[in-house]
């Protein structure tokens, strides 16, 4: 039980852990994105989150955008606090490399208790495939990329923030983690005001990701996620809530 709580907490920072997204077909307005592969432009940014489980402070997460000439690096660093680390230490680091607006690689290094993992997804846009590499076991697998927008877990969040989000619209993206490719529908549910400790009473856009109909055939529902972005140009991820088997986990900016 303790292991599941901390593992879910660590994973939520990637905002888009799609095997935990709710199932069900979208009934919203037609998609607001074109089929061709769009790119993204990123500026330097650092976002820090508090992670809580059932009102208990469990740890923190930091997400950074680091410009590097033609490249941009996005990193997410999750760590448990001292109390949690005393019986189950967590340190997970994800890293995405963006080249001229397109994801090139996504790597996830996990240290959770005595368990360690190091996996990577490497995009080859010319050959239209993605490699899943396990740096610890040596496993190496390739799958074909679909002819639609494809992002990894970190770059997907930034692409989402770059879009014009209208209430009752939805759009579908293909998203890669370090093992699988998922089709995900993003539904823009509503605008509402939420209370934030530092920012006060803020107007936010509520977005619900859910597995697409095709992906639902492969993966079962394991929880539910809601994302609140600030209703302004920056579209800051103010809050992310995930309902899982062990309760509710919340990230607060």
PDB file of C-alpha atoms in Angstrom:
ATOM      1  CA  UNK A   1       0.000   0.000   0.000  1.00  0.00           C
ATOM      2  CA  UNK A   2       2.735   2.496   0.939  1.00  0.00           C
ATOM      3  CA  UNK A   3       4.642   1.697  -2.234  1.00  0.00           C
ATOM      4  CA  UNK A   4       1.569   2.344  -4.403  1.00  0.00           C
ATOM      5  CA  UNK A   5       0.943   5.711  -2.744  1.00  0.00           C
ATOM      6  CA  UNK A   6       4.450   7.005  -3.338  1.00  0.00           C
ATOM      7  CA  UNK A   7       4.729   5.544  -6.819  1.00  0.00           C
ATOM      8  CA  UNK A   8       1.515   7.290  -7.912  1.00  0.00           C
ATOM      9  CA  UNK A   9       2.696  10.521  -6.326  1.00  0.00           C
ATOM     10  CA  UNK A  10       5.954  10.383  -8.249  1.00  0.00           C
ATOM     11  CA  UNK A  11       4.306   9.638 -11.555  1.00  0.00           C
ATOM     12  CA  UNK A  12       1.637  12.344 -11.440  1.00  0.00           C
ATOM     13  CA  UNK A  13       4.146  15.151 -12.035  1.00  0.00           C
ATOM     14  CA  UNK A  14       4.394  14.071 -15.621  1.00  0.00           C
ATOM     15  CA  UNK A  15       0.816  15.296 -15.717  1.00  0.00           C
ATOM     16  CA  UNK A  16      -0.028  12.869 -18.409  1.00  0.00           C
ATOM     17  CA  UNK A  17       0.422   9.352 -17.108  1.00  0.00           C
ATOM     18  CA  UNK A  18      -2.161   8.078 -19.527  1.00  0.00           C
ATOM     19  CA  UNK A  19      -2.664   4.561 -18.237  1.00  0.00           C
ATOM     20  CA  UNK A  20      -4.411   6.276 -15.315  1.00  0.00           C
ATOM     21  CA  UNK A  21      -6.685   8.476 -17.423  1.00  0.00           C
ATOM     22  CA  UNK A  22     -10.417   7.884 -17.423  1.00  0.00           C
ATOM     23  CA  UNK A  23     -12.047   5.964 -20.233  1.00  0.00           C
ATOM     24  CA  UNK A  24     -15.094   6.925 -22.310  1.00  0.00           C
ATOM     25  CA  UNK A  25     -15.593   8.445 -25.749  1.00  0.00           C
ATOM     26  CA  UNK A  26     -15.712  12.216 -26.066  1.00  0.00           C
ATOM     27  CA  UNK A  27     -18.991  13.869 -27.049  1.00  0.00           C
ATOM     28  CA  UNK A  28     -17.661  17.405 -27.329  1.00  0.00           C
ATOM     29  CA  UNK A  29     -17.315  19.662 -30.365  1.00  0.00           C
ATOM     30  CA  UNK A  30     -15.091  18.707 -33.267  1.00  0.00           C
ATOM     31  CA  UNK A  31     -11.281  18.637 -32.757  1.00  0.00           C
ATOM     32  CA  UNK A  32      -9.584  22.022 -32.808  1.00  0.00           C
ATOM     33  CA  UNK A  33      -6.221  20.801 -34.148  1.00  0.00           C
ATOM     34  CA  UNK A  34      -5.072  20.119 -37.688  1.00  0.00           C
ATOM     35  CA  UNK A  35      -3.748  16.690 -38.631  1.00  0.00           C
ATOM     36  CA  UNK A  36      -0.258  17.819 -39.627  1.00  0.00           C
ATOM     37  CA  UNK A  37       2.545  17.717 -37.083  1.00  0.00           C
ATOM     38  CA  UNK A  38       2.817  21.107 -35.352  1.00  0.00           C
ATOM     39  CA  UNK A  39       5.915  22.317 -33.526  1.00  0.00           C
ATOM     40  CA  UNK A  40       6.292  24.213 -30.270  1.00  0.00           C
ATOM     41  CA  UNK A  41       8.401  27.194 -29.222  1.00  0.00           C
ATOM     42  CA  UNK A  42       9.536  27.241 -25.584  1.00  0.00           C
ATOM     43  CA  UNK A  43      10.993  29.902 -23.312  1.00  0.00           C
ATOM     44  CA  UNK A  44      12.987  29.359 -20.119  1.00  0.00           C
ATOM     45  CA  UNK A  45      10.716  28.495 -17.200  1.00  0.00           C
ATOM     46  CA  UNK A  46      10.818  26.860 -13.775  1.00  0.00           C
ATOM     47  CA  UNK A  47       7.674  25.482 -12.122  1.00  0.00           C
ATOM     48  CA  UNK A  48       7.654  24.063  -8.590  1.00  0.00           C
ATOM     49  CA  UNK A  49       4.851  21.892  -7.208  1.00  0.00           C
ATOM     50  CA  UNK A  50       3.821  20.644  -3.785  1.00  0.00           C
ATOM     51  CA  UNK A  51       2.616  17.045  -3.858  1.00  0.00           C
ATOM     52  CA  UNK A  52      -0.034  15.938  -1.374  1.00  0.00           C
ATOM     53  CA  UNK A  53      -1.983  12.754  -0.718  1.00  0.00           C
ATOM     54  CA  UNK A  54      -5.177  12.997   1.318  1.00  0.00           C
ATOM     55  CA  UNK A  55      -4.003  16.368   2.701  1.00  0.00           C
ATOM     56  CA  UNK A  56      -0.633  14.857   3.694  1.00  0.00           C
ATOM     57  CA  UNK A  57       2.462  16.559   2.264  1.00  0.00           C
ATOM     58  CA  UNK A  58       4.303  13.804   0.381  1.00  0.00           C
ATOM     59  CA  UNK A  59       7.024  15.642  -1.533  1.00  0.00           C
ATOM     60  CA  UNK A  60       7.768  18.153  -4.263  1.00  0.00           C
ATOM     61  CA  UNK A  61       8.406  18.376  -7.987  1.00  0.00           C
ATOM     62  CA  UNK A  62      10.265  20.836 -10.175  1.00  0.00           C
ATOM     63  CA  UNK A  63       9.785  21.209 -13.924  1.00  0.00           C
ATOM     64  CA  UNK A  64      12.289  23.266 -15.934  1.00  0.00           C
ATOM     65  CA  UNK A  65      12.560  24.449 -19.517  1.00  0.00           C
ATOM     66  CA  UNK A  66      16.209  25.064 -20.473  1.00  0.00           C
ATOM     67  CA  UNK A  67      16.973  26.617 -23.908  1.00  0.00           C
ATOM     68  CA  UNK A  68      20.157  25.217 -25.552  1.00  0.00           C
ATOM     69  CA  UNK A  69      20.711  26.950 -28.934  1.00  0.00           C
ATOM     70  CA  UNK A  70      18.679  24.890 -31.429  1.00  0.00           C
ATOM     71  CA  UNK A  71      17.680  22.488 -28.658  1.00  0.00           C
ATOM     72  CA  UNK A  72      15.440  22.881 -25.644  1.00  0.00           C
ATOM     73  CA  UNK A  73      15.574  20.576 -22.651  1.00  0.00           C
ATOM     74  CA  UNK A  74      12.570  19.939 -20.401  1.00  0.00           C
ATOM     75  CA  UNK A  75      13.246  18.255 -17.065  1.00  0.00           C
ATOM     76  CA  UNK A  76      10.960  17.052 -14.280  1.00  0.00           C
ATOM     77  CA  UNK A  77      12.478  16.170 -10.908  1.00  0.00           C
ATOM     78  CA  UNK A  78      10.265  14.456  -8.298  1.00  0.00           C
ATOM     79  CA  UNK A  79      11.407  13.695  -4.762  1.00  0.00           C
ATOM     80  CA  UNK A  80       9.699  12.496  -1.594  1.00  0.00           C
ATOM     81  CA  UNK A  81      10.055  14.580   1.562  1.00  0.00           C
ATOM     82  CA  UNK A  82      11.998  13.485   4.655  1.00  0.00           C
ATOM     83  CA  UNK A  83       9.023  11.825   6.315  1.00  0.00           C
ATOM     84  CA  UNK A  84       8.140   9.681   3.328  1.00  0.00           C
ATOM     85  CA  UNK A  85      11.797   9.025   2.466  1.00  0.00           C
ATOM     86  CA  UNK A  86      12.332   7.492   5.894  1.00  0.00           C
ATOM     87  CA  UNK A  87      10.420   4.385   4.787  1.00  0.00           C
ATOM     88  CA  UNK A  88      10.231   4.733   0.987  1.00  0.00           C
ATOM     89  CA  UNK A  89      12.580   7.247  -0.713  1.00  0.00           C
ATOM     90  CA  UNK A  90      11.612   8.441  -4.194  1.00  0.00           C
ATOM     91  CA  UNK A  91      13.724  10.331  -6.736  1.00  0.00           C
ATOM     92  CA  UNK A  92      12.434  10.293 -10.298  1.00  0.00           C
ATOM     93  CA  UNK A  93      13.927  12.391 -13.097  1.00  0.00           C
ATOM     94  CA  UNK A  94      12.399  12.760 -16.558  1.00  0.00           C
ATOM     95  CA  UNK A  95      14.105  14.571 -19.427  1.00  0.00           C
ATOM     96  CA  UNK A  96      12.857  15.558 -22.868  1.00  0.00           C
ATOM     97  CA  UNK A  97      15.023  16.984 -25.648  1.00  0.00           C
ATOM     98  CA  UNK A  98      13.280  19.210 -28.207  1.00  0.00           C
ATOM     99  CA  UNK A  99      15.032  20.006 -31.486  1.00  0.00           C
ATOM    100  CA  UNK A 100      13.596  22.840 -33.609  1.00  0.00           C
ATOM    101  CA  UNK A 101      10.187  22.402 -32.067  1.00  0.00           C
ATOM    102  CA  UNK A 102       9.938  18.604 -32.209  1.00  0.00           C
ATOM    103  CA  UNK A 103      10.630  15.982 -29.497  1.00  0.00           C
ATOM    104  CA  UNK A 104      13.771  13.942 -30.106  1.00  0.00           C
ATOM    105  CA  UNK A 105      13.996  11.847 -26.948  1.00  0.00           C
ATOM    106  CA  UNK A 106      12.278  11.264 -23.620  1.00  0.00           C
ATOM    107  CA  UNK A 107      14.161   9.553 -20.786  1.00  0.00           C
ATOM    108  CA  UNK A 108      12.889   8.502 -17.374  1.00  0.00           C
ATOM    109  CA  UNK A 109      15.211   7.523 -14.517  1.00  0.00           C
ATOM    110  CA  UNK A 110      13.394   6.177 -11.472  1.00  0.00           C
ATOM    111  CA  UNK A 111      14.690   5.390  -7.997  1.00  0.00           C
ATOM    112  CA  UNK A 112      11.845   4.235  -5.745  1.00  0.00           C
ATOM    113  CA  UNK A 113      12.795   2.350  -2.607  1.00  0.00           C
ATOM    114  CA  UNK A 114      15.104  -0.443  -3.747  1.00  0.00           C
ATOM    115  CA  UNK A 115      13.713  -0.377  -7.287  1.00  0.00           C
ATOM    116  CA  UNK A 116      15.611   1.408 -10.071  1.00  0.00           C
ATOM    117  CA  UNK A 117      14.640   1.934 -13.728  1.00  0.00           C
ATOM    118  CA  UNK A 118      16.178   3.755 -16.682  1.00  0.00           C
ATOM    119  CA  UNK A 119      14.135   3.818 -19.885  1.00  0.00           C
ATOM    120  CA  UNK A 120      14.140   6.056 -22.962  1.00  0.00           C
ATOM    121  CA  UNK A 121      12.032   6.758 -26.051  1.00  0.00           C
ATOM    122  CA  UNK A 122      14.009   7.996 -29.084  1.00  0.00           C
ATOM    123  CA  UNK A 123      12.187   9.558 -32.055  1.00  0.00           C
ATOM    124  CA  UNK A 124      13.330   9.123 -35.656  1.00  0.00           C
ATOM    125  CA  UNK A 125      11.175  11.472 -37.723  1.00  0.00           C
ATOM    126  CA  UNK A 126      12.828  10.577 -41.046  1.00  0.00           C
ATOM    127  CA  UNK A 127      12.123   6.864 -40.638  1.00  0.00           C
ATOM    128  CA  UNK A 128       8.875   7.585 -38.777  1.00  0.00           C
ATOM    129  CA  UNK A 129       9.521   5.336 -35.818  1.00  0.00           C
ATOM    130  CA  UNK A 130      10.232   5.525 -32.101  1.00  0.00           C
ATOM    131  CA  UNK A 131      12.683   3.281 -30.208  1.00  0.00           C
ATOM    132  CA  UNK A 132      11.965   2.142 -26.676  1.00  0.00           C
ATOM    133  CA  UNK A 133      15.285   1.467 -24.946  1.00  0.00           C
ATOM    134  CA  UNK A 134      15.707  -0.076 -21.506  1.00  0.00           C
ATOM    135  CA  UNK A 135      19.181   1.065 -20.424  1.00  0.00           C
ATOM    136  CA  UNK A 136      19.290  -1.448 -17.561  1.00  0.00           C
ATOM    137  CA  UNK A 137      18.111  -4.646 -19.284  1.00  0.00           C
ATOM    138  CA  UNK A 138      19.344  -3.806 -22.782  1.00  0.00           C
ATOM    139  CA  UNK A 139      15.903  -4.327 -24.330  1.00  0.00           C
ATOM    140  CA  UNK A 140      15.384  -2.353 -27.554  1.00  0.00           C
ATOM    141  CA  UNK A 141      12.116  -2.174 -29.494  1.00  0.00           C
ATOM    142  CA  UNK A 142      10.861  -0.051 -32.406  1.00  0.00           C
ATOM    143  CA  UNK A 143       7.308   0.887 -33.340  1.00  0.00           C
ATOM    144  CA  UNK A 144       5.979   2.929 -36.245  1.00  0.00           C
ATOM    145  CA  UNK A 145       4.826   6.480 -35.567  1.00  0.00           C
ATOM    146  CA  UNK A 146       1.242   7.322 -36.578  1.00  0.00           C
ATOM    147  CA  UNK A 147       0.596  10.142 -39.112  1.00  0.00           C
ATOM    148  CA  UNK A 148      -0.712  12.572 -36.497  1.00  0.00           C
ATOM    149  CA  UNK A 149       0.851  14.857 -33.835  1.00  0.00           C
ATOM    150  CA  UNK A 150       3.029  12.772 -31.494  1.00  0.00           C
ATOM    151  CA  UNK A 151       4.514  13.986 -28.208  1.00  0.00           C
ATOM    152  CA  UNK A 152       6.125  12.515 -25.129  1.00  0.00           C
ATOM    153  CA  UNK A 153       4.745  12.963 -21.620  1.00  0.00           C
ATOM    154  CA  UNK A 154       6.604  16.216 -20.882  1.00  0.00           C
ATOM    155  CA  UNK A 155       6.455  17.988 -24.246  1.00  0.00           C
ATOM    156  CA  UNK A 156       2.748  17.135 -24.451  1.00  0.00           C
ATOM    157  CA  UNK A 157       2.015  19.342 -21.447  1.00  0.00           C
ATOM    158  CA  UNK A 158       3.768  22.284 -23.083  1.00  0.00           C
ATOM    159  CA  UNK A 159       2.045  21.683 -26.402  1.00  0.00           C
ATOM    160  CA  UNK A 160      -1.275  21.675 -24.564  1.00  0.00           C
ATOM    161  CA  UNK A 161      -0.422  25.024 -22.987  1.00  0.00           C
ATOM    162  CA  UNK A 162       0.413  26.499 -26.407  1.00  0.00           C
ATOM    163  CA  UNK A 163      -3.054  25.844 -27.812  1.00  0.00           C
ATOM    164  CA  UNK A 164      -6.116  28.050 -27.958  1.00  0.00           C
ATOM    165  CA  UNK A 165      -8.448  26.286 -25.556  1.00  0.00           C
ATOM    166  CA  UNK A 166     -12.171  26.850 -26.026  1.00  0.00           C
ATOM    167  CA  UNK A 167     -14.796  25.442 -23.681  1.00  0.00           C
ATOM    168  CA  UNK A 168     -16.533  22.322 -25.048  1.00  0.00           C
ATOM    169  CA  UNK A 169     -13.812  21.657 -27.622  1.00  0.00           C
ATOM    170  CA  UNK A 170     -11.634  18.574 -27.633  1.00  0.00           C
ATOM    171  CA  UNK A 171      -8.635  17.307 -29.568  1.00  0.00           C
ATOM    172  CA  UNK A 172      -6.720  14.058 -29.779  1.00  0.00           C
ATOM    173  CA  UNK A 173      -2.963  13.597 -29.452  1.00  0.00           C
ATOM    174  CA  UNK A 174      -0.697  10.575 -29.667  1.00  0.00           C
ATOM    175  CA  UNK A 175       1.553  10.431 -26.614  1.00  0.00           C
ATOM    176  CA  UNK A 176       4.622   8.295 -25.968  1.00  0.00           C
ATOM    177  CA  UNK A 177       6.014   7.260 -22.600  1.00  0.00           C
ATOM    178  CA  UNK A 178       9.061   4.963 -22.363  1.00  0.00           C
ATOM    179  CA  UNK A 179       7.147   1.789 -23.257  1.00  0.00           C
ATOM    180  CA  UNK A 180       3.969   2.549 -25.195  1.00  0.00           C
ATOM    181  CA  UNK A 181       2.075   4.856 -27.534  1.00  0.00           C
ATOM    182  CA  UNK A 182      -1.336   6.149 -26.412  1.00  0.00           C
ATOM    183  CA  UNK A 183      -4.122   8.023 -28.144  1.00  0.00           C
ATOM    184  CA  UNK A 184      -5.487  10.643 -25.745  1.00  0.00           C
ATOM    185  CA  UNK A 185      -8.517  12.921 -26.041  1.00  0.00           C
ATOM    186  CA  UNK A 186      -8.305  16.266 -24.230  1.00  0.00           C
ATOM    187  CA  UNK A 187     -11.689  17.759 -23.354  1.00  0.00           C
ATOM    188  CA  UNK A 188     -11.952  21.418 -22.340  1.00  0.00           C
ATOM    189  CA  UNK A 189     -14.773  21.229 -19.798  1.00  0.00           C
ATOM    190  CA  UNK A 190     -15.254  24.729 -18.401  1.00  0.00           C
ATOM    191  CA  UNK A 191     -13.831  27.904 -16.934  1.00  0.00           C
ATOM    192  CA  UNK A 192     -13.985  28.348 -13.179  1.00  0.00           C
ATOM    193  CA  UNK A 193     -12.315  30.284 -10.397  1.00  0.00           C
ATOM    194  CA  UNK A 194     -10.089  28.396  -7.979  1.00  0.00           C
ATOM    195  CA  UNK A 195      -8.276  29.463  -4.826  1.00  0.00           C
ATOM    196  CA  UNK A 196      -4.472  29.462  -4.932  1.00  0.00           C
ATOM    197  CA  UNK A 197      -2.231  30.212  -1.934  1.00  0.00           C
ATOM    198  CA  UNK A 198       0.112  32.589  -3.777  1.00  0.00           C
ATOM    199  CA  UNK A 199      -2.037  33.838  -6.655  1.00  0.00           C
ATOM    200  CA  UNK A 200      -5.332  34.237  -4.834  1.00  0.00           C
ATOM    201  CA  UNK A 201      -8.656  33.734  -6.599  1.00  0.00           C
ATOM    202  CA  UNK A 202      -7.681  32.759 -10.166  1.00  0.00           C
ATOM    203  CA  UNK A 203      -9.746  32.008 -13.264  1.00  0.00           C
ATOM    204  CA  UNK A 204      -8.751  28.610 -14.644  1.00  0.00           C
ATOM    205  CA  UNK A 205      -9.572  26.311 -17.535  1.00  0.00           C
ATOM    206  CA  UNK A 206     -10.472  22.759 -16.511  1.00  0.00           C
ATOM    207  CA  UNK A 207      -9.202  20.055 -18.879  1.00  0.00           C
ATOM    208  CA  UNK A 208      -9.865  16.332 -18.637  1.00  0.00           C
ATOM    209  CA  UNK A 209      -7.628  13.902 -20.570  1.00  0.00           C
ATOM    210  CA  UNK A 210      -9.029  10.476 -21.390  1.00  0.00           C
ATOM    211  CA  UNK A 211      -7.906   7.535 -23.462  1.00  0.00           C
ATOM    212  CA  UNK A 212      -9.158   7.561 -27.038  1.00  0.00           C
ATOM    213  CA  UNK A 213     -11.605   4.886 -28.140  1.00  0.00           C
ATOM    214  CA  UNK A 214      -8.880   2.838 -29.886  1.00  0.00           C
ATOM    215  CA  UNK A 215      -6.576   2.945 -26.875  1.00  0.00           C
ATOM    216  CA  UNK A 216      -9.391   1.926 -24.513  1.00  0.00           C
ATOM    217  CA  UNK A 217      -9.440  -1.449 -26.233  1.00  0.00           C
ATOM    218  CA  UNK A 218      -5.885  -2.093 -24.989  1.00  0.00           C
ATOM    219  CA  UNK A 219      -5.794  -0.484 -21.539  1.00  0.00           C
ATOM    220  CA  UNK A 220      -8.287  -0.467 -18.691  1.00  0.00           C
ATOM    221  CA  UNK A 221      -9.365   2.517 -16.624  1.00  0.00           C
ATOM    222  CA  UNK A 222      -7.240   2.926 -13.474  1.00  0.00           C
ATOM    223  CA  UNK A 223      -8.189   6.383 -12.246  1.00  0.00           C
ATOM    224  CA  UNK A 224      -9.176   9.891 -13.208  1.00  0.00           C
ATOM    225  CA  UNK A 225      -7.188  13.098 -13.808  1.00  0.00           C
ATOM    226  CA  UNK A 226      -8.191  16.768 -13.920  1.00  0.00           C
ATOM    227  CA  UNK A 227      -5.866  19.612 -14.983  1.00  0.00           C
ATOM    228  CA  UNK A 228      -6.457  23.296 -14.207  1.00  0.00           C
ATOM    229  CA  UNK A 229      -4.564  25.794 -16.377  1.00  0.00           C
ATOM    230  CA  UNK A 230      -4.629  29.524 -15.705  1.00  0.00           C
ATOM    231  CA  UNK A 231      -6.904  31.321 -18.170  1.00  0.00           C
ATOM    232  CA  UNK A 232      -4.260  33.696 -19.519  1.00  0.00           C
ATOM    233  CA  UNK A 233      -1.415  33.692 -22.044  1.00  0.00           C
ATOM    234  CA  UNK A 234       0.896  31.534 -19.905  1.00  0.00           C
ATOM    235  CA  UNK A 235      -1.685  28.823 -19.133  1.00  0.00           C
ATOM    236  CA  UNK A 236       0.155  27.842 -15.975  1.00  0.00           C
ATOM    237  CA  UNK A 237      -0.673  24.369 -14.603  1.00  0.00           C
ATOM    238  CA  UNK A 238      -2.149  25.612 -11.325  1.00  0.00           C
ATOM    239  CA  UNK A 239      -3.357  22.254 -10.086  1.00  0.00           C
ATOM    240  CA  UNK A 240      -3.456  18.610 -11.130  1.00  0.00           C
ATOM    241  CA  UNK A 241      -5.655  16.110  -9.309  1.00  0.00           C
ATOM    242  CA  UNK A 242      -5.542  12.337  -9.765  1.00  0.00           C
ATOM    243  CA  UNK A 243      -8.043   9.930  -8.250  1.00  0.00           C
ATOM    244  CA  UNK A 244      -6.461   6.512  -7.875  1.00  0.00           C
ATOM    245  CA  UNK A 245      -7.191   3.335  -5.934  1.00  0.00           C
ATOM    246  CA  UNK A 246      -5.443   4.667  -2.826  1.00  0.00           C
ATOM    247  CA  UNK A 247      -7.187   8.041  -2.750  1.00  0.00           C
ATOM    248  CA  UNK A 248      -6.585  11.439  -4.323  1.00  0.00           C
ATOM    249  CA  UNK A 249      -3.183  12.882  -5.177  1.00  0.00           C
ATOM    250  CA  UNK A 250      -2.807  16.607  -5.839  1.00  0.00           C
ATOM    251  CA  UNK A 251      -0.049  18.712  -7.352  1.00  0.00           C
ATOM    252  CA  UNK A 252      -0.291  22.420  -6.584  1.00  0.00           C
ATOM    253  CA  UNK A 253       1.855  25.013  -8.337  1.00  0.00           C
TER     254      UNK A 253
END
